[in-house]
GROMACS .gro file of C-alpha atoms in nm:
model
  448
    1MET     CA    1  -1.948   7.815  -1.766
    2LYS     CA    2  -2.257   7.843  -1.979
    3THR     CA    3  -2.568   7.699  -1.812
    4LEU     CA    4  -2.855   7.573  -2.029
    5ARG     CA    5  -3.202   7.488  -1.899
    6SER     CA    6  -3.406   7.241  -2.099
    7SER     CA    7  -3.717   7.447  -2.023
    8ASP     CA    8  -3.575   7.760  -2.191
    9ARG     CA    9  -3.719   7.865  -2.524
   10ASN     CA   10  -3.379   7.879  -2.696
   11PHE     CA   11  -3.247   7.558  -2.539
   12ARG     CA   12  -3.236   7.354  -2.861
   13TYR     CA   13  -3.043   7.628  -3.043
   14GLU     CA   14  -2.771   7.631  -2.775
   15PHE     CA   15  -2.780   7.253  -2.735
   16GLU     CA   16  -2.702   7.210  -3.106
   17LYS     CA   17  -2.364   7.372  -3.042
   18ILE     CA   18  -2.275   7.079  -2.818
   19LEU     CA   19  -2.389   6.830  -3.081
   20LYS     CA   20  -2.173   7.002  -3.344
   21ARG     CA   21  -1.867   7.028  -3.120
   22GLY     CA   22  -1.639   6.838  -3.359
   23GLU     CA   23  -1.737   6.994  -3.691
   24ASP     CA   24  -1.506   7.297  -3.693
   25LEU     CA   25  -1.189   7.126  -3.576
   26THR     CA   26  -1.045   7.042  -3.918
   27LYS     CA   27  -1.118   7.354  -4.125
   28ASP     CA   28  -0.808   7.555  -4.036
   29VAL     CA   29  -0.562   7.268  -4.063
   30TYR     CA   30  -0.689   7.093  -4.376
   31ARG     CA   31  -0.468   7.272  -4.630
   32GLU     CA   32  -0.149   7.239  -4.424
   33VAL     CA   33  -0.207   6.868  -4.362
   34ILE     CA   34  -0.259   6.804  -4.733
   35ASN     CA   35   0.069   6.982  -4.811
   36ILE     CA   36   0.258   6.785  -4.545
   37LEU     CA   37   0.123   6.451  -4.665
   38GLU     CA   38   0.201   6.528  -5.028
   39GLU     CA   39   0.557   6.619  -4.938
   40VAL     CA   40   0.605   6.305  -4.728
   41LYS     CA   41   0.474   6.098  -5.017
   42LEU     CA   42   0.719   6.257  -5.261
   43ARG     CA   43   1.028   6.318  -5.046
   44GLY     CA   44   1.001   6.053  -4.774
   45ASP     CA   45   1.257   6.086  -4.496
   46LYS     CA   46   1.363   6.436  -4.601
   47ALA     CA   47   1.008   6.564  -4.557
   48VAL     CA   48   0.978   6.398  -4.216
   49GLN     CA   49   1.307   6.563  -4.117
   50LYS     CA   50   1.194   6.902  -4.246
   51TYR     CA   51   0.869   6.907  -4.050
   52THR     CA   52   1.030   6.759  -3.739
   53LYS     CA   53   1.270   7.052  -3.739
   54LYS     CA   54   0.987   7.298  -3.802
   55PHE     CA   55   0.737   7.174  -3.543
   56ASP     CA   56   0.947   6.987  -3.286
   57ARG     CA   57   1.264   7.201  -3.310
   58PHE     CA   58   1.471   6.887  -3.353
   59GLU     CA   59   1.729   6.788  -3.615
   60LEU     CA   60   1.626   6.431  -3.698
   61GLU     CA   61   1.922   6.259  -3.858
   62THR     CA   62   1.843   5.979  -4.104
   63ASN     CA   63   2.042   5.721  -3.910
   64ARG     CA   64   1.897   5.827  -3.575
   65MET     CA   65   1.523   5.811  -3.636
   66LEU     CA   66   1.484   5.513  -3.402
   67VAL     CA   67   1.504   5.501  -3.025
   68THR     CA   68   1.797   5.279  -2.929
   69LYS     CA   69   1.818   5.013  -2.659
   70ALA     CA   70   2.062   5.238  -2.476
   71GLU     CA   71   1.802   5.518  -2.470
   72ILE     CA   72   1.540   5.281  -2.327
   73LYS     CA   73   1.785   5.160  -2.065
   74LYS     CA   74   1.855   5.523  -1.972
   75ALA     CA   75   1.479   5.589  -1.948
   76TYR     CA   76   1.439   5.312  -1.690
   77LYS     CA   77   1.699   5.485  -1.474
   78GLU     CA   78   1.505   5.813  -1.494
   79VAL     CA   79   1.160   5.671  -1.412
   80PRO     CA   80   1.104   5.615  -1.039
   81LYS     CA   81   1.047   5.256  -0.928
   82GLU     CA   82   0.694   5.330  -0.807
   83HIS     CA   83   0.606   5.471  -1.151
   84GLN     CA   84   0.739   5.159  -1.319
   85GLU     CA   85   0.533   4.943  -1.083
   86ALA     CA   86   0.221   5.147  -1.161
   87LEU     CA   87   0.277   5.096  -1.534
   88GLN     CA   88   0.332   4.723  -1.479
   89LEU     CA   89   0.007   4.694  -1.282
   90ALA     CA   90  -0.188   4.887  -1.545
   91ALA     CA   91  -0.038   4.671  -1.821
   92LYS     CA   92  -0.134   4.354  -1.638
   93ARG     CA   93  -0.497   4.463  -1.603
   94ILE     CA   94  -0.522   4.590  -1.962
   95GLU     CA   95  -0.377   4.267  -2.100
   96ALA     CA   96  -0.604   4.047  -1.885
   97TYR     CA   97  -0.916   4.232  -2.002
   98HIS     CA   98  -0.825   4.222  -2.371
   99LYS     CA   99  -0.743   3.851  -2.368
  100LYS     CA  100  -1.119   3.796  -2.339
  101GLN     CA  101  -1.184   3.987  -2.664
  102LYS     CA  102  -1.129   3.768  -2.966
  103TYR     CA  103  -1.335   3.674  -3.269
  104PRO     CA  104  -1.458   3.316  -3.243
  105ALA     CA  105  -1.366   3.072  -3.515
  106VAL     CA  106  -1.676   2.979  -3.714
  107GLU     CA  107  -1.741   2.666  -3.921
  108ILE     CA  108  -2.069   2.531  -4.055
  109LYS     CA  109  -2.103   2.207  -4.253
  110SER     CA  110  -2.420   2.089  -4.427
  111GLU     CA  111  -2.523   1.923  -4.754
  112GLY     CA  112  -2.167   1.904  -4.885
  113ILE     CA  113  -2.095   2.272  -4.820
  114ARG     CA  114  -1.843   2.398  -4.569
  115VAL     CA  115  -1.832   2.766  -4.477
  116GLY     CA  116  -1.629   2.930  -4.208
  117GLN     CA  117  -1.452   3.233  -4.074
  118ARG     CA  118  -1.073   3.244  -4.062
  119VAL     CA  119  -0.930   3.500  -3.819
  120THR     CA  120  -0.583   3.647  -3.873
  121PRO     CA  121  -0.404   3.937  -3.703
  122LEU     CA  122  -0.273   4.239  -3.892
  123LYS     CA  123   0.095   4.218  -3.975
  124ARG     CA  124   0.224   4.568  -3.891
  125VAL     CA  125   0.051   4.836  -3.683
  126GLY     CA  126   0.163   5.194  -3.615
  127VAL     CA  127   0.068   5.352  -3.281
  128TYR     CA  128   0.067   5.731  -3.255
  129VAL     CA  129   0.147   5.860  -2.906
  130PRO     CA  130   0.098   6.236  -2.862
  131GLY     CA  131   0.354   6.451  -2.685
  132GLY     CA  132   0.428   6.815  -2.627
  133LYS     CA  133   0.169   6.943  -2.379
  134ALA     CA  134   0.182   6.628  -2.168
  135ALA     CA  135   0.328   6.278  -2.160
  136TYR     CA  136   0.096   5.985  -2.213
  137PRO     CA  137   0.255   5.651  -2.117
  138SER     CA  138  -0.095   5.519  -2.052
  139THR     CA  139  -0.179   5.574  -2.421
  140VAL     CA  140   0.112   5.348  -2.514
  141LEU     CA  141  -0.031   5.066  -2.301
  142MET     CA  142  -0.390   5.119  -2.414
  143ASN     CA  143  -0.298   5.095  -2.784
  144ALA     CA  144  -0.004   4.856  -2.798
  145LEU     CA  145  -0.127   4.586  -2.558
  146PRO     CA  146  -0.453   4.509  -2.745
  147ALA     CA  147  -0.246   4.481  -3.063
  148ARG     CA  148  -0.002   4.244  -2.895
  149VAL     CA  149  -0.285   4.032  -2.753
  150ALA     CA  150  -0.435   4.012  -3.103
  151GLY     CA  151  -0.109   3.864  -3.233
  152VAL     CA  152   0.009   4.156  -3.445
  153GLU     CA  153   0.352   4.062  -3.577
  154GLU     CA  154   0.509   4.408  -3.550
  155VAL     CA  155   0.394   4.700  -3.334
  156VAL     CA  156   0.573   5.031  -3.391
  157ILE     CA  157   0.531   5.371  -3.229
  158ALA     CA  158   0.566   5.729  -3.349
  159THR     CA  159   0.596   5.997  -3.082
  160PRO     CA  160   0.733   6.352  -3.106
  161PHE     CA  161   1.071   6.431  -2.952
  162VAL     CA  162   1.016   6.800  -2.883
  163GLY     CA  163   1.354   6.966  -2.868
  164GLY     CA  164   1.505   6.622  -2.906
  165GLU     CA  165   1.352   6.501  -2.579
  166CYS     CA  166   1.078   6.250  -2.499
  167SER     CA  167   0.919   6.152  -2.169
  168PRO     CA  168   1.119   5.857  -2.033
  169ALA     CA  169   0.792   5.713  -1.898
  170VAL     CA  170   0.665   5.678  -2.258
  171LEU     CA  171   0.977   5.478  -2.351
  172VAL     CA  172   0.941   5.256  -2.043
  173ALA     CA  173   0.572   5.195  -2.119
  174ALA     CA  174   0.662   5.099  -2.477
  175ASP     CA  175   0.915   4.848  -2.349
  176ILE     CA  176   0.664   4.702  -2.101
  177ALA     CA  177   0.408   4.670  -2.382
  178GLY     CA  178   0.652   4.484  -2.606
  179VAL     CA  179   0.673   4.750  -2.878
  180ASP     CA  180   0.923   4.659  -3.151
  181THR     CA  181   1.033   5.002  -3.273
  182ILE     CA  182   0.991   5.364  -3.162
  183TYR     CA  183   1.028   5.641  -3.419
  184LYS     CA  184   1.126   5.994  -3.313
  185MET     CA  185   0.858   6.174  -3.511
  186GLY     CA  186   0.517   6.328  -3.454
  187GLY     CA  187   0.242   6.525  -3.623
  188ALA     CA  188   0.089   6.478  -3.966
  189GLN     CA  189   0.431   6.385  -4.106
  190ALA     CA  190   0.439   6.075  -3.883
  191ILE     CA  191   0.096   5.969  -4.009
  192GLY     CA  192   0.215   6.018  -4.367
  193ALA     CA  193   0.529   5.815  -4.303
  194PHE     CA  194   0.324   5.527  -4.163
  195ALA     CA  195   0.078   5.543  -4.453
  196TYR     CA  196   0.319   5.579  -4.747
  197GLY     CA  197   0.645   5.445  -4.611
  198THR     CA  198   0.977   5.630  -4.646
  199GLY     CA  199   1.336   5.523  -4.689
  200GLN     CA  200   1.374   5.445  -4.319
  201ILE     CA  201   1.013   5.371  -4.228
  202LYS     CA  202   0.807   5.081  -4.358
  203ARG     CA  203   0.438   5.144  -4.421
  204VAL     CA  204   0.189   4.992  -4.179
  205ASP     CA  205  -0.145   4.818  -4.222
  206LYS     CA  206  -0.323   5.027  -3.961
  207ILE     CA  207  -0.266   5.348  -3.763
  208VAL     CA  208  -0.411   5.382  -3.413
  209GLY     CA  209  -0.384   5.632  -3.132
  210PRO     CA  210  -0.505   5.985  -3.055
  211GLY     CA  211  -0.346   6.315  -3.153
  212ASN     CA  212  -0.409   6.682  -3.216
  213ALA     CA  213  -0.617   6.828  -3.498
  214TYR     CA  214  -0.331   6.782  -3.748
  215VAL     CA  215  -0.295   6.416  -3.661
  216ALA     CA  216  -0.672   6.361  -3.676
  217GLN     CA  217  -0.699   6.525  -4.018
  218ALA     CA  218  -0.400   6.330  -4.148
  219LYS     CA  219  -0.561   6.003  -4.038
  220ARG     CA  220  -0.878   6.106  -4.217
  221GLU     CA  221  -0.683   6.173  -4.538
  222VAL     CA  222  -0.487   5.846  -4.547
  223PHE     CA  223  -0.780   5.620  -4.455
  224GLY     CA  224  -0.834   5.374  -4.737
  225LEU     CA  225  -0.466   5.351  -4.815
  226VAL     CA  226  -0.428   5.218  -4.462
  227ASP     CA  227  -0.685   5.146  -4.195
  228VAL     CA  228  -0.726   5.377  -3.896
  229ASP     CA  229  -0.891   5.318  -3.561
  230MET     CA  230  -1.100   5.636  -3.545
  231ILE     CA  231  -1.078   6.011  -3.598
  232ALA     CA  232  -1.037   6.116  -3.237
  233GLY     CA  233  -1.110   6.470  -3.126
  234PRO     CA  234  -1.048   6.643  -2.794
  235SER     CA  235  -1.133   6.449  -2.479
  236GLU     CA  236  -1.480   6.486  -2.329
  237VAL     CA  237  -1.688   6.380  -2.032
  238LEU     CA  238  -2.058   6.404  -1.958
  239ILE     CA  239  -2.167   6.361  -1.597
  240ILE     CA  240  -2.527   6.295  -1.500
  241ALA     CA  241  -2.540   6.384  -1.132
  242ASP     CA  242  -2.814   6.405  -0.875
  243GLN     CA  243  -2.779   6.568  -0.534
  244ASP     CA  244  -2.627   6.251  -0.386
  245ALA     CA  245  -2.308   6.333  -0.579
  246ARG     CA  246  -2.086   6.570  -0.385
  247PRO     CA  247  -2.028   6.891  -0.583
  248ASP     CA  248  -1.652   6.880  -0.520
  249TRP     CA  249  -1.635   6.526  -0.665
  250VAL     CA  250  -1.824   6.629  -0.978
  251ALA     CA  251  -1.612   6.942  -1.019
  252ALA     CA  252  -1.291   6.739  -0.993
  253ASP     CA  253  -1.415   6.494  -1.257
  254MET     CA  254  -1.499   6.778  -1.496
  255LEU     CA  255  -1.158   6.937  -1.445
  256SER     CA  256  -0.984   6.603  -1.505
  257GLN     CA  257  -1.103   6.630  -1.865
  258ALA     CA  258  -1.058   7.006  -1.896
  259GLU     CA  259  -0.687   6.989  -1.809
  260HIS     CA  260  -0.617   6.770  -2.116
  261ASP     CA  261  -0.667   7.041  -2.375
  262GLU     CA  262  -0.820   7.386  -2.429
  263ASN     CA  263  -1.075   7.220  -2.660
  264ALA     CA  264  -1.170   6.942  -2.414
  265VAL     CA  265  -1.543   6.932  -2.337
  266SER     CA  266  -1.694   6.880  -1.990
  267VAL     CA  267  -2.071   6.866  -1.955
  268LEU     CA  268  -2.274   6.834  -1.635
  269VAL     CA  269  -2.638   6.729  -1.658
  270THR     CA  270  -2.828   6.781  -1.335
  271PHE     CA  271  -3.181   6.860  -1.223
  272ASN     CA  272  -3.149   7.149  -0.977
  273SER     CA  273  -3.021   7.501  -1.048
  274ASN     CA  274  -2.887   7.546  -0.696
  275TYR     CA  275  -2.682   7.225  -0.728
  276ALA     CA  276  -2.548   7.347  -1.064
  277HIS     CA  277  -2.427   7.670  -0.896
  278ARG     CA  278  -2.255   7.472  -0.621
  279VAL     CA  279  -2.064   7.261  -0.875
  280GLU     CA  280  -1.962   7.573  -1.066
  281GLY     CA  281  -1.835   7.729  -0.745
  282GLU     CA  282  -1.628   7.417  -0.673
  283ILE     CA  283  -1.481   7.429  -1.024
  284ARG     CA  284  -1.365   7.790  -0.966
  285ARG     CA  285  -1.215   7.695  -0.630
  286GLN     CA  286  -1.031   7.386  -0.754
  287LEU     CA  287  -0.899   7.560  -1.065
  288ARG     CA  288  -0.670   7.772  -0.846
  289PHE     CA  289  -0.467   7.468  -0.745
  290LEU     CA  290  -0.410   7.307  -1.085
  291SER     CA  291  -0.066   7.309  -1.247
  292ARG     CA  292  -0.239   7.320  -1.588
  293ARG     CA  293  -0.480   7.592  -1.478
  294LYS     CA  294  -0.467   7.799  -1.799
  295ILE     CA  295  -0.554   7.499  -2.016
  296ALA     CA  296  -0.835   7.381  -1.787
  297GLU     CA  297  -0.971   7.734  -1.750
  298ALA     CA  298  -0.993   7.781  -2.126
  299SER     CA  299  -1.175   7.450  -2.165
  300ILE     CA  300  -1.422   7.528  -1.885
  301LYS     CA  301  -1.489   7.880  -2.011
  302ASN     CA  302  -1.520   7.814  -2.385
  303LYS     CA  303  -1.608   7.448  -2.437
  304SER     CA  304  -1.797   7.325  -2.131
  305PHE     CA  305  -2.161   7.341  -2.023
  306ILE     CA  306  -2.401   7.276  -1.740
  307ILE     CA  307  -2.745   7.152  -1.846
  308VAL     CA  308  -3.034   7.167  -1.602
  309ALA     CA  309  -3.282   6.900  -1.714
  310LYS     CA  310  -3.623   6.834  -1.566
  311ASP     CA  311  -3.539   6.478  -1.452
  312ILE     CA  312  -3.298   6.190  -1.503
  313LYS     CA  313  -3.504   6.046  -1.790
  314GLU     CA  314  -3.462   6.366  -1.989
  315GLY     CA  315  -3.098   6.383  -1.883
  316ILE     CA  316  -3.024   6.040  -2.030
  317GLU     CA  317  -3.212   6.129  -2.350
  318LEU     CA  318  -2.993   6.439  -2.390
  319SER     CA  319  -2.682   6.233  -2.318
  320ASN     CA  320  -2.778   5.984  -2.589
  321GLU     CA  321  -2.799   6.274  -2.835
  322ILE     CA  322  -2.457   6.404  -2.730
  323ALA     CA  323  -2.306   6.052  -2.741
  324PRO     CA  324  -2.012   6.138  -2.513
  325GLU     CA  325  -1.672   5.976  -2.506
  326HIS     CA  326  -1.702   5.924  -2.129
  327LEU     CA  327  -2.034   5.909  -1.942
  328GLU     CA  328  -2.051   5.911  -1.564
  329LEU     CA  329  -2.378   5.805  -1.402
  330ALA     CA  330  -2.307   5.978  -1.070
  331VAL     CA  331  -2.640   5.881  -0.920
  332GLN     CA  332  -2.776   5.634  -0.670
  333ASP     CA  333  -2.855   5.294  -0.824
  334PRO     CA  334  -2.688   5.363  -1.163
  335GLU     CA  335  -2.753   5.003  -1.278
  336LYS     CA  336  -3.121   5.093  -1.293
  337TYR     CA  337  -3.054   5.347  -1.569
  338LEU     CA  338  -2.787   5.158  -1.762
  339PRO     CA  339  -3.036   4.995  -2.008
  340GLU     CA  340  -3.147   5.343  -2.115
  341VAL     CA  341  -2.796   5.447  -2.219
  342HIS     CA  342  -2.745   5.381  -2.590
  343ASN     CA  343  -2.460   5.609  -2.697
  344ALA     CA  344  -2.139   5.639  -2.496
  345GLY     CA  345  -1.779   5.534  -2.546
  346ALA     CA  346  -1.735   5.422  -2.185
  347ILE     CA  347  -1.988   5.426  -1.901
  348PHE     CA  348  -1.882   5.477  -1.539
  349LEU     CA  349  -2.131   5.359  -1.280
  350GLY     CA  350  -2.180   5.513  -0.938
  351LEU     CA  351  -2.031   5.778  -0.716
  352MET     CA  352  -1.705   5.591  -0.654
  353THR     CA  353  -1.614   5.542  -1.021
  354PRO     CA  354  -1.452   5.857  -1.158
  355GLU     CA  355  -1.361   5.851  -1.524
  356VAL     CA  356  -0.993   5.859  -1.424
  357CYS     CA  357  -1.021   5.487  -1.335
  358GLY     CA  358  -1.082   5.414  -1.703
  359ASP     CA  359  -0.791   5.633  -1.810
  360TYR     CA  360  -0.540   5.414  -1.631
  361ILE     CA  361  -0.613   5.079  -1.472
  362ALA     CA  362  -0.972   4.958  -1.519
  363GLY     CA  363  -0.870   4.742  -1.817
  364PRO     CA  364  -1.065   4.845  -2.130
  365SER     CA  365  -0.869   5.066  -2.367
  366HIS     CA  366  -0.918   5.435  -2.304
  367VAL     CA  367  -0.907   5.506  -2.680
  368LEU     CA  368  -1.273   5.594  -2.734
  369PRO     CA  369  -1.496   5.758  -2.996
  370THR     CA  370  -1.532   6.135  -2.946
  371ALA     CA  371  -1.735   6.422  -3.095
  372GLY     CA  372  -2.057   6.219  -3.104
  373ASN     CA  373  -1.901   5.921  -3.282
  374ALA     CA  374  -2.018   5.694  -3.001
  375ARG     CA  375  -2.346   5.687  -3.196
  376PHE     CA  376  -2.175   5.433  -3.424
  377GLY     CA  377  -1.822   5.380  -3.292
  378SER     CA  378  -1.670   5.157  -3.025
  379PRO     CA  379  -1.365   5.161  -2.797
  380LEU     CA  380  -1.036   5.034  -2.935
  381SER     CA  381  -1.011   4.660  -2.873
  382VAL     CA  382  -0.837   4.342  -2.984
  383LEU     CA  383  -1.093   4.321  -3.265
  384ASP     CA  384  -0.939   4.632  -3.424
  385PHE     CA  385  -0.622   4.434  -3.490
  386LEU     CA  386  -0.787   4.122  -3.634
  387LYS     CA  387  -0.938   4.060  -3.973
  388THR     CA  388  -1.151   3.775  -4.099
  389SER     CA  389  -1.152   3.580  -4.423
  390SER     CA  390  -1.446   3.372  -4.537
  391VAL     CA  391  -1.369   3.006  -4.616
  392ILE     CA  392  -1.605   2.831  -4.862
  393SER     CA  393  -1.605   2.475  -5.000
  394PHE     CA  394  -1.862   2.291  -5.219
  395ASP     CA  395  -1.841   1.925  -5.316
  396GLU     CA  396  -1.980   1.808  -5.653
  397LYS     CA  397  -2.313   1.693  -5.511
  398ALA     CA  398  -2.373   2.030  -5.345
  399LEU     CA  399  -2.280   2.220  -5.661
  400ARG     CA  400  -2.527   2.009  -5.865
  401LYS     CA  401  -2.802   2.068  -5.610
  402PHE     CA  402  -2.765   2.447  -5.609
  403ALA     CA  403  -2.671   2.488  -5.977
  404PRO     CA  404  -3.024   2.589  -6.090
  405THR     CA  405  -3.038   2.864  -5.827
  406LEU     CA  406  -2.689   2.985  -5.909
  407GLU     CA  407  -2.766   2.996  -6.280
  408THR     CA  408  -3.099   3.175  -6.221
  409LEU     CA  409  -2.933   3.444  -6.010
  410SER     CA  410  -2.661   3.497  -6.271
  411GLN     CA  411  -2.930   3.535  -6.541
  412MET     CA  412  -3.114   3.790  -6.325
  413GLU     CA  413  -2.800   4.004  -6.317
  414GLY     CA  414  -2.710   3.949  -6.683
  415LEU     CA  415  -2.375   3.790  -6.595
  416ASP     CA  416  -2.346   3.503  -6.842
  417ALA     CA  417  -1.997   3.396  -6.741
  418HIS     CA  418  -2.117   3.345  -6.384
  419GLY     CA  419  -2.366   3.086  -6.504
  420LEU     CA  420  -2.109   2.935  -6.742
  421ALA     CA  421  -1.869   2.882  -6.447
  422ILE     CA  422  -2.131   2.643  -6.305
  423LYS     CA  423  -2.227   2.470  -6.631
  424VAL     CA  424  -1.877   2.381  -6.741
  425ARG     CA  425  -1.817   2.199  -6.415
  426LEU     CA  426  -2.131   1.988  -6.436
  427GLU     CA  427  -2.152   1.902  -6.807
  428GLU     CA  428  -1.985   1.589  -6.934
  429PRO     CA  429  -1.657   1.705  -7.090
  430LYS     CA  430  -1.658   1.696  -7.472
  431PRO     CA  431  -1.367   1.500  -7.624
  432SER     CA  432  -1.108   1.697  -7.814
  433GLU     CA  433  -1.047   1.637  -8.188
  434ARG     CA  434  -0.724   1.458  -8.107
  435GLU     CA  435  -0.905   1.224  -7.867
  436LEU     CA  436  -1.171   1.156  -8.133
  437ARG     CA  437  -0.909   1.064  -8.395
  438ARG     CA  438  -0.734   0.832  -8.152
  439ALA     CA  439  -1.063   0.660  -8.070
  440GLN     CA  440  -1.149   0.619  -8.440
  441ALA     CA  441  -0.806   0.480  -8.518
  442LYS     CA  442  -0.835   0.241  -8.227
  443ALA     CA  443  -1.179   0.122  -8.349
  444VAL     CA  444  -1.054   0.065  -8.707
  445LYS     CA  445  -0.753  -0.130  -8.582
  446LYS     CA  446  -0.971  -0.347  -8.362
  447LYS     CA  447  -1.214  -0.417  -8.650
  448ALA     CA  448  -0.926  -0.520  -8.875
   0.00000   0.00000   0.00000
């Protein structure tokens, strides 16, 4: 692992590489994603079938794009009871947390004006669940349950069936989460199908869920046609640790991110070079026992860092610049430093709170902003599946009171019809020629 010391002359140059960790992830895939999306837009199901065969080595028949009830029933038989119970417990905690996250209804009445906020759920949401290198049933729960709590009418999933196979745990998790439909497709072609619609697949209002670089770029390209949750990059953790944190604990937490992906980023910020060496030694030792050793090793070697800062104050300042997806405050009295943390997707307090708790059962969704996007982004929540409409009502008295201001503002902007829309409502209506003739005839008849 590369070790940086904040006191070194070239520290800022090397540190900038961490800050720019997400910038080069889309360059190589951009052209291919554009081609895939264009083909899905033009050819629909046939394009989805073509790229499923190419990337997932699976002949996706038009009438077999959906997972059947029989396949879900079979999945339950293949998932051990204890695994099902773990998913049920996680779902219960995730649902309970997200039920506390709703927009409040707003209504204000004064001077004949009523304004308010109407909250409605999205109608149809597509959840992308990655597959291939690993199975992620937890991602199903963390995306689909907040949508369900929000009241989304239809929640559908796309997940790759590599070689025609999918993790049965993913199918069980989808059933537990109340997902309506599961499509056997992955990659950029799945994002295109959700965005444009095909013969067999209806377009969605929003696409959520993590994926590889192709999926991330595809989400970036279709945003605006549909909404997306975020452009998620590889997973990352930053651990601020003092010498109270056991080196083997810190090493295990760093490896828990590294084993996700070769591009995953693990950063340790500490304040003692000797402690940094001890953690690095533990990482080398623990790597030997991992089933995904090659992936974790590549991440640790090429994408991960140890930073030796002068003190915890500087460490938190550096963390705020990095804006990590996951931040562990592995120090004594972490609550003391929490107010100083401004940029992080999720914050884990204390020595007994590894980031893994947030991955599975803590409650908040583990779909978090990556690559520094925690500077402005937030975790996926119920709010991502709700939209608001403003409600406005004026009575005649209120409109008369504010008419001068409304007309003045319309004049300032040179929008005559805006002012006219006020005037015509408040002026006495002029009688039509027909009404005038009737009145004259009536007056003559009465005089006679």
